[in-house]
Amino acid sequence: MSEHAAVVAGIPVDTRHWIAGERVASTSTFPDVSPIDGQVIAEVARGGAAEAAAAIEAARVAFPGWAATDRAERARILHAIADGVDKRLDELALVETTDNGALLRSHRNGVMPRVAHNFRFFADWLLGLGHEDFETRGHRNHVSWDPAGVCVLITPWNAPLMLATWKVAPALAAGNTVVLKPAEWSPLTASLLADIAAEAGLPSGVLNVVQGYGAEAGAALVADPAVSRISFTGSVPTARRIAAAAAANLTPLSLELGGKSPLLVFEDADLDLAVDLAVEQYDNAGQVCLAGTRLLVHDGVAAEFTERFLARASGLVQGDPRAPGTDVGPNIHRDHLARVDGFVRRAADQGAATLLGGGPNTDLGGLYYRPTLLTGMPPGSEILTEEVFGPVLTLQTFGTEEEAVALANGTRYGLAAVVATGSPERAERVSAALVAGTVWVNCFFVRDLRAPFGGARQSGVGREGGDWSFDFYCDLKNTVTAPWEK
């Protein structure tokens, strides 16, 4: 076994970068800590400006060949990558659970199958991508999607491989070359993806993986003038820094950022369903950008809803995410746990009442934060307006539909919303009035790659999915041809 391989859950993972089809070490490393027990599971190559430049150059050199590869061959290789993911699905699930602390059963049953689906979907979509020719005064208009060039993709730690491949798959399908920088708190499955892609026959330099900190590797990647596209999922402050760097080169950006999504429960809602939806917001220890963390409940059903919710949420099992019976695992990192707890403590200082949880789970120690529900917050308070990204929900009540919509839209975010109601007419009215990229009515987290995904306001710029992904990762061209003389 290589000295650069870590053994994680019994699985060897190379901790070096993947650049131009080769493993590349750095002069220094950074520790990767498992949130399950706080133990260092790998020493990972710490990239910086040199590694960023090498990866971008490798992608630049590989671009003409990959861009010229016909669609059918690109699609075939993407399907082969998906097959490789399926073959190593259990290994990927075990490594990712150890690395980021999300539930193992979720990784096995939902997340990793979705990784393979990402590649298959965009491979198949590529083969059908097109626009009918149309005429203008006898002239033929032909629309084409041309590969843009080198794409820098910077991905988050809460669903590392799934969210990475949601960017990697369409970028590669479109004929671009990629430099992927995974989050430093959960980098390991990106390294395994590089192995899988190479085994599937992806040419050298088409996919490169650079590990490291955002201020070092990430900053160098987004500032490089050779980059044609930047896609980032993460926080608003980081997005501002990336946008400022990209502005110097006018590099197009796609940004999927934070959320402070509402979950509205009307008086005509099925309360059992509404409670199920609300409790589901604790998924992944609340580390979900889409989570409906602000529970907005009609006055007439608030008492009953709260009683049922507390009964259900109190029964959630918190513990080791590898155990089959666990419902809520740890938060990702000690710094993040402190951030979550800081929000809750400040809310309590501002008058919030704690109905559930309210602090770390001292029985488990480490990075486990109890599922928490707060109420009685002053309007406009921090806990109601800023993204916590932990297992912390707030409860507010409303009297009218108009008041509910005003509360729902009362933040600088607009990523998602959940509406629980028994009225199709109300569902249509409220959904139309909400500022959100996705609205779920009587459901949550139903996702289809054919649909546009993204946020309004400070929840993001642009959309991903279906044609929207290809519109971003390509240069759209319209060729207008005059009538040919016979």
mmCIF file of C-alpha atoms in Angstrom, residues 64-440:
data_model
loop_
_atom_site.group_PDB
_atom_site.id
_atom_site.type_symbol
_atom_site.label_atom_id
_atom_site.label_comp_id
_atom_site.label_asym_id
_atom_site.label_seq_id
_atom_site.Cartn_x
_atom_site.Cartn_y
_atom_site.Cartn_z
ATOM 1 C CA PRO A 64 -9.534 20.299 -27.125
ATOM 2 C CA GLY A 65 -9.526 16.510 -27.289
ATOM 3 C CA TRP A 66 -12.425 16.048 -24.897
ATOM 4 C CA ALA A 67 -14.452 18.843 -26.504
ATOM 5 C CA ALA A 68 -13.974 17.182 -29.892
ATOM 6 C CA THR A 69 -15.098 13.792 -28.580
ATOM 7 C CA ASP A 70 -18.512 13.040 -30.033
ATOM 8 C CA ARG A 71 -21.536 13.055 -27.772
ATOM 9 C CA ALA A 72 -22.108 9.311 -27.899
ATOM 10 C CA GLU A 73 -18.579 8.558 -26.691
ATOM 11 C CA ARG A 74 -18.786 11.132 -23.902
ATOM 12 C CA ALA A 75 -22.088 9.618 -22.812
ATOM 13 C CA ARG A 76 -20.628 6.109 -22.909
ATOM 14 C CA ILE A 77 -17.779 7.102 -20.579
ATOM 15 C CA LEU A 78 -20.178 8.831 -18.174
ATOM 16 C CA HIS A 79 -22.273 5.671 -18.049
ATOM 17 C CA ALA A 80 -19.088 3.708 -17.340
ATOM 18 C CA ILE A 81 -18.341 6.046 -14.418
ATOM 19 C CA ALA A 82 -21.866 5.417 -13.111
ATOM 20 C CA ASP A 83 -21.246 1.670 -13.376
ATOM 21 C CA GLY A 84 -18.032 2.142 -11.385
ATOM 22 C CA VAL A 85 -19.927 4.013 -8.682
ATOM 23 C CA ASP A 86 -22.453 1.179 -8.467
ATOM 24 C CA LYS A 87 -19.675 -1.390 -8.114
ATOM 25 C CA ARG A 88 -18.096 0.530 -5.250
ATOM 26 C CA LEU A 89 -21.306 1.851 -3.739
ATOM 27 C CA ASP A 90 -20.816 0.248 -0.338
ATOM 28 C CA GLU A 91 -17.207 1.426 -0.117
ATOM 29 C CA LEU A 92 -18.197 4.969 -1.057
ATOM 30 C CA ALA A 93 -20.972 4.941 1.549
ATOM 31 C CA LEU A 94 -18.670 3.708 4.313
ATOM 32 C CA VAL A 95 -15.930 6.224 3.528
ATOM 33 C CA GLU A 96 -18.330 9.154 3.279
ATOM 34 C CA THR A 97 -20.132 8.301 6.512
ATOM 35 C CA THR A 98 -16.793 8.072 8.312
ATOM 36 C CA ASP A 99 -15.684 11.344 6.729
ATOM 37 C CA ASN A 100 -18.765 13.545 7.213
ATOM 38 C CA GLY A 101 -20.945 11.760 9.780
ATOM 39 C CA ALA A 102 -24.162 11.420 7.756
ATOM 40 C CA LEU A 103 -26.232 8.269 8.228
ATOM 41 C CA LEU A 104 -24.775 5.160 6.611
ATOM 42 C CA ARG A 105 -28.203 3.874 5.589
ATOM 43 C CA SER A 106 -28.896 7.161 3.813
ATOM 44 C CA HIS A 107 -25.639 6.905 1.909
ATOM 45 C CA ARG A 108 -26.311 3.313 0.911
ATOM 46 C CA ASN A 109 -29.968 3.658 0.016
ATOM 47 C CA GLY A 110 -30.209 7.175 -1.377
ATOM 48 C CA VAL A 111 -27.092 9.289 -1.715
ATOM 49 C CA MET A 112 -24.692 6.967 -3.539
ATOM 50 C CA PRO A 113 -27.343 5.638 -5.941
ATOM 51 C CA ARG A 114 -28.048 9.300 -6.717
ATOM 52 C CA VAL A 115 -24.340 9.793 -7.513
ATOM 53 C CA ALA A 116 -24.571 7.130 -10.221
ATOM 54 C CA HIS A 117 -27.869 8.598 -11.419
ATOM 55 C CA ASN A 118 -26.262 12.028 -11.832
ATOM 56 C CA PHE A 119 -23.842 10.621 -14.405
ATOM 57 C CA ARG A 120 -26.481 8.572 -16.212
ATOM 58 C CA PHE A 121 -28.990 11.400 -16.332
ATOM 59 C CA PHE A 122 -26.656 13.995 -17.830
ATOM 60 C CA ALA A 123 -25.156 11.457 -20.246
ATOM 61 C CA ASP A 124 -28.636 10.686 -21.555
ATOM 62 C CA TRP A 125 -29.732 14.325 -21.534
ATOM 63 C CA LEU A 126 -26.715 15.218 -23.641
ATOM 64 C CA LEU A 127 -27.844 12.843 -26.379
ATOM 65 C CA GLY A 128 -31.210 14.591 -26.591
ATOM 66 C CA LEU A 129 -29.927 18.148 -26.169
ATOM 67 C CA GLY A 130 -31.018 20.386 -29.015
ATOM 68 C CA HIS A 131 -33.337 23.016 -30.377
ATOM 69 C CA GLU A 132 -35.394 22.859 -33.529
ATOM 70 C CA ASP A 133 -34.040 25.005 -36.349
ATOM 71 C CA PHE A 134 -36.222 27.984 -37.196
ATOM 72 C CA GLU A 135 -36.443 30.477 -40.002
ATOM 73 C CA THR A 136 -36.124 34.257 -40.100
ATOM 74 C CA ARG A 137 -37.074 35.741 -43.481
ATOM 75 C CA GLY A 138 -35.874 32.623 -45.208
ATOM 76 C CA HIS A 139 -32.679 32.364 -43.157
ATOM 77 C CA ARG A 140 -32.060 29.219 -41.081
ATOM 78 C CA ASN A 141 -31.253 29.617 -37.360
ATOM 79 C CA HIS A 142 -29.370 26.720 -35.770
ATOM 80 C CA VAL A 143 -28.719 26.724 -31.996
ATOM 81 C CA SER A 144 -25.753 24.767 -30.629
ATOM 82 C CA TRP A 145 -24.198 24.195 -27.206
ATOM 83 C CA ASP A 146 -20.406 24.533 -27.451
ATOM 84 C CA PRO A 147 -18.125 23.381 -24.607
ATOM 85 C CA ALA A 148 -16.951 26.382 -22.581
ATOM 86 C CA GLY A 149 -13.502 25.238 -21.435
ATOM 87 C CA VAL A 150 -11.971 24.641 -17.998
ATOM 88 C CA CYS A 151 -14.536 24.488 -15.164
ATOM 89 C CA VAL A 152 -13.611 24.969 -11.509
ATOM 90 C CA LEU A 153 -16.102 23.238 -9.223
ATOM 91 C CA ILE A 154 -15.998 23.916 -5.476
ATOM 92 C CA THR A 155 -18.260 21.691 -3.415
ATOM 93 C CA PRO A 156 -19.536 21.505 0.182
ATOM 94 C CA TRP A 157 -19.057 19.020 2.993
ATOM 95 C CA ASN A 158 -22.648 18.087 3.848
ATOM 96 C CA ALA A 159 -23.281 15.784 0.841
ATOM 97 C CA PRO A 160 -19.792 15.719 -0.676
ATOM 98 C CA LEU A 161 -19.934 13.235 -3.533
ATOM 99 C CA MET A 162 -23.555 13.699 -4.551
ATOM 100 C CA LEU A 163 -23.246 17.483 -4.799
ATOM 101 C CA ALA A 164 -19.855 17.226 -6.510
ATOM 102 C CA THR A 165 -21.183 14.912 -9.197
ATOM 103 C CA TRP A 166 -24.210 17.127 -9.732
ATOM 104 C CA LYS A 167 -21.657 19.591 -11.114
ATOM 105 C CA VAL A 168 -19.023 17.227 -12.507
ATOM 106 C CA ALA A 169 -21.468 15.153 -14.574
ATOM 107 C CA PRO A 170 -23.032 17.976 -16.637
ATOM 108 C CA ALA A 171 -19.692 19.775 -16.990
ATOM 109 C CA LEU A 172 -18.079 16.651 -18.442
ATOM 110 C CA ALA A 173 -21.122 15.788 -20.541
ATOM 111 C CA ALA A 174 -21.000 19.252 -22.081
ATOM 112 C CA GLY A 175 -17.426 18.602 -23.237
ATOM 113 C CA ASN A 176 -15.606 20.642 -20.616
ATOM 114 C CA THR A 177 -12.631 19.684 -18.505
ATOM 115 C CA VAL A 178 -12.871 19.978 -14.734
ATOM 116 C CA VAL A 179 -10.876 20.907 -11.666
ATOM 117 C CA LEU A 180 -12.782 19.776 -8.586
ATOM 118 C CA LYS A 181 -11.932 21.145 -5.144
ATOM 119 C CA PRO A 182 -13.792 19.234 -2.436
ATOM 120 C CA ALA A 183 -14.420 20.699 0.999
ATOM 121 C CA GLU A 184 -11.497 20.223 3.358
ATOM 122 C CA TRP A 185 -13.756 18.749 6.037
ATOM 123 C CA SER A 186 -14.853 15.845 3.793
ATOM 124 C CA PRO A 187 -12.443 15.331 0.869
ATOM 125 C CA LEU A 188 -12.068 11.579 0.627
ATOM 126 C CA THR A 189 -14.789 10.406 -1.756
ATOM 127 C CA ALA A 190 -13.626 12.937 -4.365
ATOM 128 C CA SER A 191 -10.347 11.017 -4.437
ATOM 129 C CA LEU A 192 -12.211 7.744 -4.946
ATOM 130 C CA LEU A 193 -14.198 9.371 -7.761
ATOM 131 C CA ALA A 194 -10.931 10.165 -9.552
ATOM 132 C CA ASP A 195 -10.004 6.477 -9.410
ATOM 133 C CA ILE A 196 -13.410 5.431 -10.705
ATOM 134 C CA ALA A 197 -13.309 7.940 -13.565
ATOM 135 C CA ALA A 198 -9.843 6.790 -14.629
ATOM 136 C CA GLU A 199 -10.932 3.150 -14.576
ATOM 137 C CA ALA A 200 -13.933 4.091 -16.726
ATOM 138 C CA GLY A 201 -11.633 5.445 -19.431
ATOM 139 C CA LEU A 202 -11.930 9.190 -18.857
ATOM 140 C CA PRO A 203 -8.859 10.693 -20.559
ATOM 141 C CA SER A 204 -6.066 12.168 -18.454
ATOM 142 C CA GLY A 205 -6.576 15.783 -17.488
ATOM 143 C CA VAL A 206 -10.310 15.810 -18.136
ATOM 144 C CA LEU A 207 -11.044 15.469 -14.408
ATOM 145 C CA ASN A 208 -8.586 16.808 -11.843
ATOM 146 C CA VAL A 209 -8.984 16.897 -8.059
ATOM 147 C CA VAL A 210 -7.142 19.451 -5.920
ATOM 148 C CA GLN A 211 -7.499 19.234 -2.146
ATOM 149 C CA GLY A 212 -6.832 21.977 0.350
ATOM 150 C CA TYR A 213 -8.195 25.018 2.100
ATOM 151 C CA GLY A 214 -10.387 27.567 0.402
ATOM 152 C CA ALA A 215 -8.080 30.475 1.184
ATOM 153 C CA GLU A 216 -5.181 28.652 -0.497
ATOM 154 C CA ALA A 217 -6.211 26.199 -3.217
ATOM 155 C CA GLY A 218 -9.699 27.611 -3.744
ATOM 156 C CA ALA A 219 -8.586 31.217 -4.021
ATOM 157 C CA ALA A 220 -5.941 30.323 -6.599
ATOM 158 C CA LEU A 221 -8.388 28.317 -8.688
ATOM 159 C CA VAL A 222 -11.112 30.957 -8.946
ATOM 160 C CA ALA A 223 -8.681 33.778 -9.763
ATOM 161 C CA ASP A 224 -7.029 32.015 -12.706
ATOM 162 C CA PRO A 225 -7.834 33.717 -16.046
ATOM 163 C CA ALA A 226 -7.694 30.363 -17.864
ATOM 164 C CA VAL A 227 -10.895 29.257 -16.115
ATOM 165 C CA SER A 228 -14.081 29.500 -18.181
ATOM 166 C CA ARG A 229 -16.708 28.591 -15.556
ATOM 167 C CA ILE A 230 -16.907 28.528 -11.757
ATOM 168 C CA SER A 231 -19.605 26.657 -9.869
ATOM 169 C CA PHE A 232 -19.762 26.887 -6.084
ATOM 170 C CA THR A 233 -22.057 25.501 -3.410
ATOM 171 C CA GLY A 234 -21.572 26.898 0.074
ATOM 172 C CA SER A 235 -21.934 30.000 2.196
ATOM 173 C CA VAL A 236 -22.770 33.564 1.199
ATOM 174 C CA PRO A 237 -19.531 35.101 2.599
ATOM 175 C CA THR A 238 -17.384 32.653 0.623
ATOM 176 C CA ALA A 239 -19.485 33.273 -2.488
ATOM 177 C CA ARG A 240 -18.809 36.987 -2.215
ATOM 178 C CA ARG A 241 -15.065 36.356 -2.209
ATOM 179 C CA ILE A 242 -15.322 34.005 -5.177
ATOM 180 C CA ALA A 243 -17.480 36.460 -7.114
ATOM 181 C CA ALA A 244 -14.987 39.265 -6.477
ATOM 182 C CA ALA A 245 -12.130 37.110 -7.799
ATOM 183 C CA ALA A 246 -14.138 35.976 -10.811
ATOM 184 C CA ALA A 247 -15.154 39.543 -11.643
ATOM 185 C CA ALA A 248 -11.585 40.456 -12.582
ATOM 186 C CA ASN A 249 -11.768 37.935 -15.446
ATOM 187 C CA LEU A 250 -15.535 38.155 -16.062
ATOM 188 C CA THR A 251 -15.727 34.416 -15.406
ATOM 189 C CA PRO A 252 -19.356 33.222 -15.394
ATOM 190 C CA LEU A 253 -20.539 31.941 -12.017
ATOM 191 C CA SER A 254 -23.151 29.534 -10.723
ATOM 192 C CA LEU A 255 -23.744 29.891 -6.980
ATOM 193 C CA GLU A 256 -25.945 27.693 -4.781
ATOM 194 C CA LEU A 257 -25.838 29.302 -1.351
ATOM 195 C CA GLY A 258 -27.553 29.300 1.993
ATOM 196 C CA GLY A 259 -31.167 29.082 2.975
ATOM 197 C CA LYS A 260 -33.533 29.955 5.793
ATOM 198 C CA SER A 261 -36.493 28.127 4.402
ATOM 199 C CA PRO A 262 -39.997 28.249 5.891
ATOM 200 C CA LEU A 263 -42.323 25.317 6.523
ATOM 201 C CA LEU A 264 -45.902 26.639 6.555
ATOM 202 C CA VAL A 265 -48.643 24.645 8.292
ATOM 203 C CA PHE A 266 -52.171 25.898 7.594
ATOM 204 C CA GLU A 267 -55.247 25.099 9.648
ATOM 205 C CA ASP A 268 -56.562 22.720 6.983
ATOM 206 C CA ALA A 269 -53.352 20.672 6.816
ATOM 207 C CA ASP A 270 -53.109 16.978 7.617
ATOM 208 C CA LEU A 271 -51.341 17.393 10.962
ATOM 209 C CA ASP A 272 -49.800 13.933 10.924
ATOM 210 C CA LEU A 273 -48.219 14.744 7.565
ATOM 211 C CA ALA A 274 -47.197 18.221 8.733
ATOM 212 C CA VAL A 275 -45.464 16.791 11.799
ATOM 213 C CA ASP A 276 -43.692 14.188 9.658
ATOM 214 C CA LEU A 277 -42.455 16.927 7.348
ATOM 215 C CA ALA A 278 -41.298 19.078 10.261
ATOM 216 C CA VAL A 279 -39.408 16.283 12.010
ATOM 217 C CA GLU A 280 -37.735 15.431 8.694
ATOM 218 C CA GLN A 281 -35.979 18.798 8.848
ATOM 219 C CA TYR A 282 -33.568 17.288 11.399
ATOM 220 C CA ASP A 283 -32.171 15.068 8.642
ATOM 221 C CA ASN A 284 -28.358 15.005 8.416
ATOM 222 C CA ALA A 285 -28.229 16.742 11.817
ATOM 223 C CA GLY A 286 -29.833 19.790 10.206
ATOM 224 C CA GLN A 287 -26.922 20.236 7.810
ATOM 225 C CA VAL A 288 -29.127 20.628 4.731
ATOM 226 C CA CYS A 289 -29.295 23.903 2.833
ATOM 227 C CA LEU A 290 -32.911 23.232 1.810
ATOM 228 C CA ALA A 291 -34.195 22.468 5.297
ATOM 229 C CA GLY A 292 -37.412 24.182 6.348
ATOM 230 C CA THR A 293 -36.033 25.336 9.662
ATOM 231 C CA ARG A 294 -38.661 28.021 10.327
ATOM 232 C CA LEU A 295 -41.910 26.327 11.321
ATOM 233 C CA LEU A 296 -44.796 28.751 10.659
ATOM 234 C CA VAL A 297 -48.007 27.317 12.083
ATOM 235 C CA HIS A 298 -51.569 28.655 12.076
ATOM 236 C CA ASP A 299 -52.816 29.837 15.486
ATOM 237 C CA GLY A 300 -55.744 27.442 15.376
ATOM 238 C CA VAL A 301 -53.613 24.286 15.200
ATOM 239 C CA ALA A 302 -50.375 25.472 16.798
ATOM 240 C CA ALA A 303 -50.955 23.858 20.214
ATOM 241 C CA GLU A 304 -51.870 20.469 18.772
ATOM 242 C CA PHE A 305 -49.095 20.606 16.186
ATOM 243 C CA THR A 306 -46.521 21.454 18.861
ATOM 244 C CA GLU A 307 -47.664 18.634 21.128
ATOM 245 C CA ARG A 308 -47.461 16.079 18.332
ATOM 246 C CA PHE A 309 -44.149 17.415 17.082
ATOM 247 C CA LEU A 310 -42.481 17.225 20.496
ATOM 248 C CA ALA A 311 -43.748 13.680 21.001
ATOM 249 C CA ARG A 312 -42.267 12.610 17.666
ATOM 250 C CA ALA A 313 -39.009 14.545 17.832
ATOM 251 C CA SER A 314 -38.316 13.425 21.406
ATOM 252 C CA GLY A 315 -38.217 9.862 20.126
ATOM 253 C CA LEU A 316 -35.448 10.478 17.597
ATOM 254 C CA VAL A 317 -32.399 8.329 18.290
ATOM 255 C CA GLN A 318 -29.108 10.196 18.251
ATOM 256 C CA GLY A 319 -25.813 8.399 17.993
ATOM 257 C CA ASP A 320 -23.293 6.682 15.755
ATOM 258 C CA PRO A 321 -24.431 7.213 12.140
ATOM 259 C CA ARG A 322 -23.241 3.721 11.231
ATOM 260 C CA ALA A 323 -25.791 2.103 13.555
ATOM 261 C CA PRO A 324 -29.008 1.005 11.800
ATOM 262 C CA GLY A 325 -31.294 2.572 14.418
ATOM 263 C CA THR A 326 -29.722 6.039 14.470
ATOM 264 C CA ASP A 327 -31.864 8.955 13.274
ATOM 265 C CA VAL A 328 -29.533 11.908 13.975
ATOM 266 C CA GLY A 329 -25.752 11.796 13.779
ATOM 267 C CA PRO A 330 -23.033 14.304 14.657
ATOM 268 C CA ASN A 331 -22.295 17.724 13.261
ATOM 269 C CA ILE A 332 -19.301 17.926 10.947
ATOM 270 C CA HIS A 333 -16.619 19.738 12.966
ATOM 271 C CA ARG A 334 -15.966 21.218 16.387
ATOM 272 C CA ASP A 335 -15.910 24.732 14.930
ATOM 273 C CA HIS A 336 -19.279 24.171 13.324
ATOM 274 C CA LEU A 337 -20.763 22.725 16.517
ATOM 275 C CA ALA A 338 -19.614 25.821 18.395
ATOM 276 C CA ARG A 339 -21.237 28.003 15.726
ATOM 277 C CA VAL A 340 -24.562 26.155 16.045
ATOM 278 C CA ASP A 341 -24.478 26.363 19.845
ATOM 279 C CA GLY A 342 -23.654 30.064 19.648
ATOM 280 C CA PHE A 343 -26.837 30.714 17.680
ATOM 281 C CA VAL A 344 -28.936 28.863 20.260
ATOM 282 C CA ARG A 345 -27.316 30.566 23.252
ATOM 283 C CA ARG A 346 -27.758 34.034 21.754
ATOM 284 C CA ALA A 347 -31.390 33.244 20.947
ATOM 285 C CA ALA A 348 -31.983 32.245 24.553
ATOM 286 C CA ASP A 349 -30.354 35.466 25.709
ATOM 287 C CA GLN A 350 -32.779 37.358 23.443
ATOM 288 C CA GLY A 351 -35.805 35.717 25.065
ATOM 289 C CA ALA A 352 -36.355 32.506 23.063
ATOM 290 C CA ALA A 353 -37.926 29.621 24.959
ATOM 291 C CA THR A 354 -36.449 26.151 24.453
ATOM 292 C CA LEU A 355 -39.134 23.512 23.861
ATOM 293 C CA LEU A 356 -36.710 20.741 22.892
ATOM 294 C CA GLY A 357 -32.953 20.197 23.126
ATOM 295 C CA GLY A 358 -31.009 23.409 23.405
ATOM 296 C CA GLY A 359 -27.417 22.234 23.582
ATOM 297 C CA PRO A 360 -24.853 19.513 22.890
ATOM 298 C CA ASN A 361 -25.757 15.946 23.775
ATOM 299 C CA THR A 362 -23.562 15.515 26.832
ATOM 300 C CA ASP A 363 -24.447 11.811 27.039
ATOM 301 C CA LEU A 364 -22.662 11.249 23.732
ATOM 302 C CA GLY A 365 -20.057 13.999 23.935
ATOM 303 C CA GLY A 366 -18.086 14.976 20.887
ATOM 304 C CA LEU A 367 -19.979 16.673 18.062
ATOM 305 C CA TYR A 368 -23.538 15.592 18.796
ATOM 306 C CA TYR A 369 -26.053 18.422 19.163
ATOM 307 C CA ARG A 370 -29.522 17.673 20.436
ATOM 308 C CA PRO A 371 -32.436 18.281 18.050
ATOM 309 C CA THR A 372 -33.684 21.667 19.184
ATOM 310 C CA LEU A 373 -36.927 23.644 18.907
ATOM 311 C CA LEU A 374 -37.119 27.303 19.940
ATOM 312 C CA THR A 375 -40.102 29.630 20.170
ATOM 313 C CA GLY A 376 -40.933 33.113 21.428
ATOM 314 C CA MET A 377 -38.183 34.848 19.452
ATOM 315 C CA PRO A 378 -38.486 38.612 18.854
ATOM 316 C CA PRO A 379 -39.324 39.497 15.230
ATOM 317 C CA GLY A 380 -36.215 39.978 13.109
ATOM 318 C CA SER A 381 -33.935 38.239 15.599
ATOM 319 C CA GLU A 382 -30.803 36.479 14.412
ATOM 320 C CA ILE A 383 -32.169 32.969 14.907
ATOM 321 C CA LEU A 384 -35.063 33.810 12.541
ATOM 322 C CA THR A 385 -32.998 35.421 9.822
ATOM 323 C CA GLU A 386 -29.575 33.739 9.667
ATOM 324 C CA GLU A 387 -28.756 30.197 8.552
ATOM 325 C CA VAL A 388 -27.772 27.982 11.499
ATOM 326 C CA PHE A 389 -27.089 24.778 9.503
ATOM 327 C CA GLY A 390 -27.638 22.514 12.461
ATOM 328 C CA PRO A 391 -30.509 20.579 14.095
ATOM 329 C CA VAL A 392 -32.242 23.761 15.234
ATOM 330 C CA LEU A 393 -35.808 24.703 14.285
ATOM 331 C CA THR A 394 -37.887 27.721 15.308
ATOM 332 C CA LEU A 395 -41.660 27.899 15.773
ATOM 333 C CA GLN A 396 -43.790 30.958 15.001
ATOM 334 C CA THR A 397 -47.538 31.303 14.591
ATOM 335 C CA PHE A 398 -49.702 33.269 12.173
ATOM 336 C CA GLY A 399 -53.361 34.159 11.867
ATOM 337 C CA THR A 400 -53.911 34.811 8.172
ATOM 338 C CA GLU A 401 -52.575 33.577 4.867
ATOM 339 C CA GLU A 402 -51.129 37.001 4.153
ATOM 340 C CA GLU A 403 -49.294 37.022 7.470
ATOM 341 C CA ALA A 404 -47.902 33.553 6.748
ATOM 342 C CA VAL A 405 -46.520 34.644 3.394
ATOM 343 C CA ALA A 406 -45.017 37.806 4.905
ATOM 344 C CA LEU A 407 -43.252 35.774 7.596
ATOM 345 C CA ALA A 408 -42.060 33.224 5.029
ATOM 346 C CA ASN A 409 -40.572 35.913 2.792
ATOM 347 C CA GLY A 410 -39.052 37.861 5.668
ATOM 348 C CA THR A 411 -35.397 36.905 5.168
ATOM 349 C CA ARG A 412 -32.661 37.717 2.665
ATOM 350 C CA TYR A 413 -32.783 34.114 1.438
ATOM 351 C CA GLY A 414 -35.040 32.355 -1.044
ATOM 352 C CA LEU A 415 -33.881 28.786 -1.570
ATOM 353 C CA ALA A 416 -36.885 26.611 -0.742
ATOM 354 C CA ALA A 417 -40.205 26.412 1.079
ATOM 355 C CA VAL A 418 -42.566 23.707 2.293
ATOM 356 C CA VAL A 419 -46.349 24.193 2.388
ATOM 357 C CA ALA A 420 -48.737 21.894 4.269
ATOM 358 C CA THR A 421 -52.380 22.480 3.357
ATOM 359 C CA GLY A 422 -55.509 20.578 2.382
ATOM 360 C CA SER A 423 -56.552 23.159 -0.183
ATOM 361 C CA PRO A 424 -55.258 22.999 -3.779
ATOM 362 C CA GLU A 425 -56.359 26.594 -4.292
ATOM 363 C CA ARG A 426 -54.456 27.831 -1.258
ATOM 364 C CA ALA A 427 -51.415 25.793 -2.280
ATOM 365 C CA GLU A 428 -51.416 27.508 -5.663
ATOM 366 C CA ARG A 429 -51.861 31.011 -4.196
ATOM 367 C CA VAL A 430 -49.225 30.627 -1.520
ATOM 368 C CA SER A 431 -46.681 28.919 -3.782
ATOM 369 C CA ALA A 432 -47.008 31.759 -6.281
ATOM 370 C CA ALA A 433 -46.421 34.349 -3.537
ATOM 371 C CA LEU A 434 -43.395 32.690 -1.929
ATOM 372 C CA VAL A 435 -39.873 33.805 -2.842
ATOM 373 C CA ALA A 436 -38.129 30.469 -3.347
ATOM 374 C CA GLY A 437 -36.375 28.437 -5.993
ATOM 375 C CA THR A 438 -38.286 25.289 -4.999
ATOM 376 C CA VAL A 439 -41.651 24.962 -3.250
ATOM 377 C CA TRP A 440 -42.790 21.572 -1.959
#
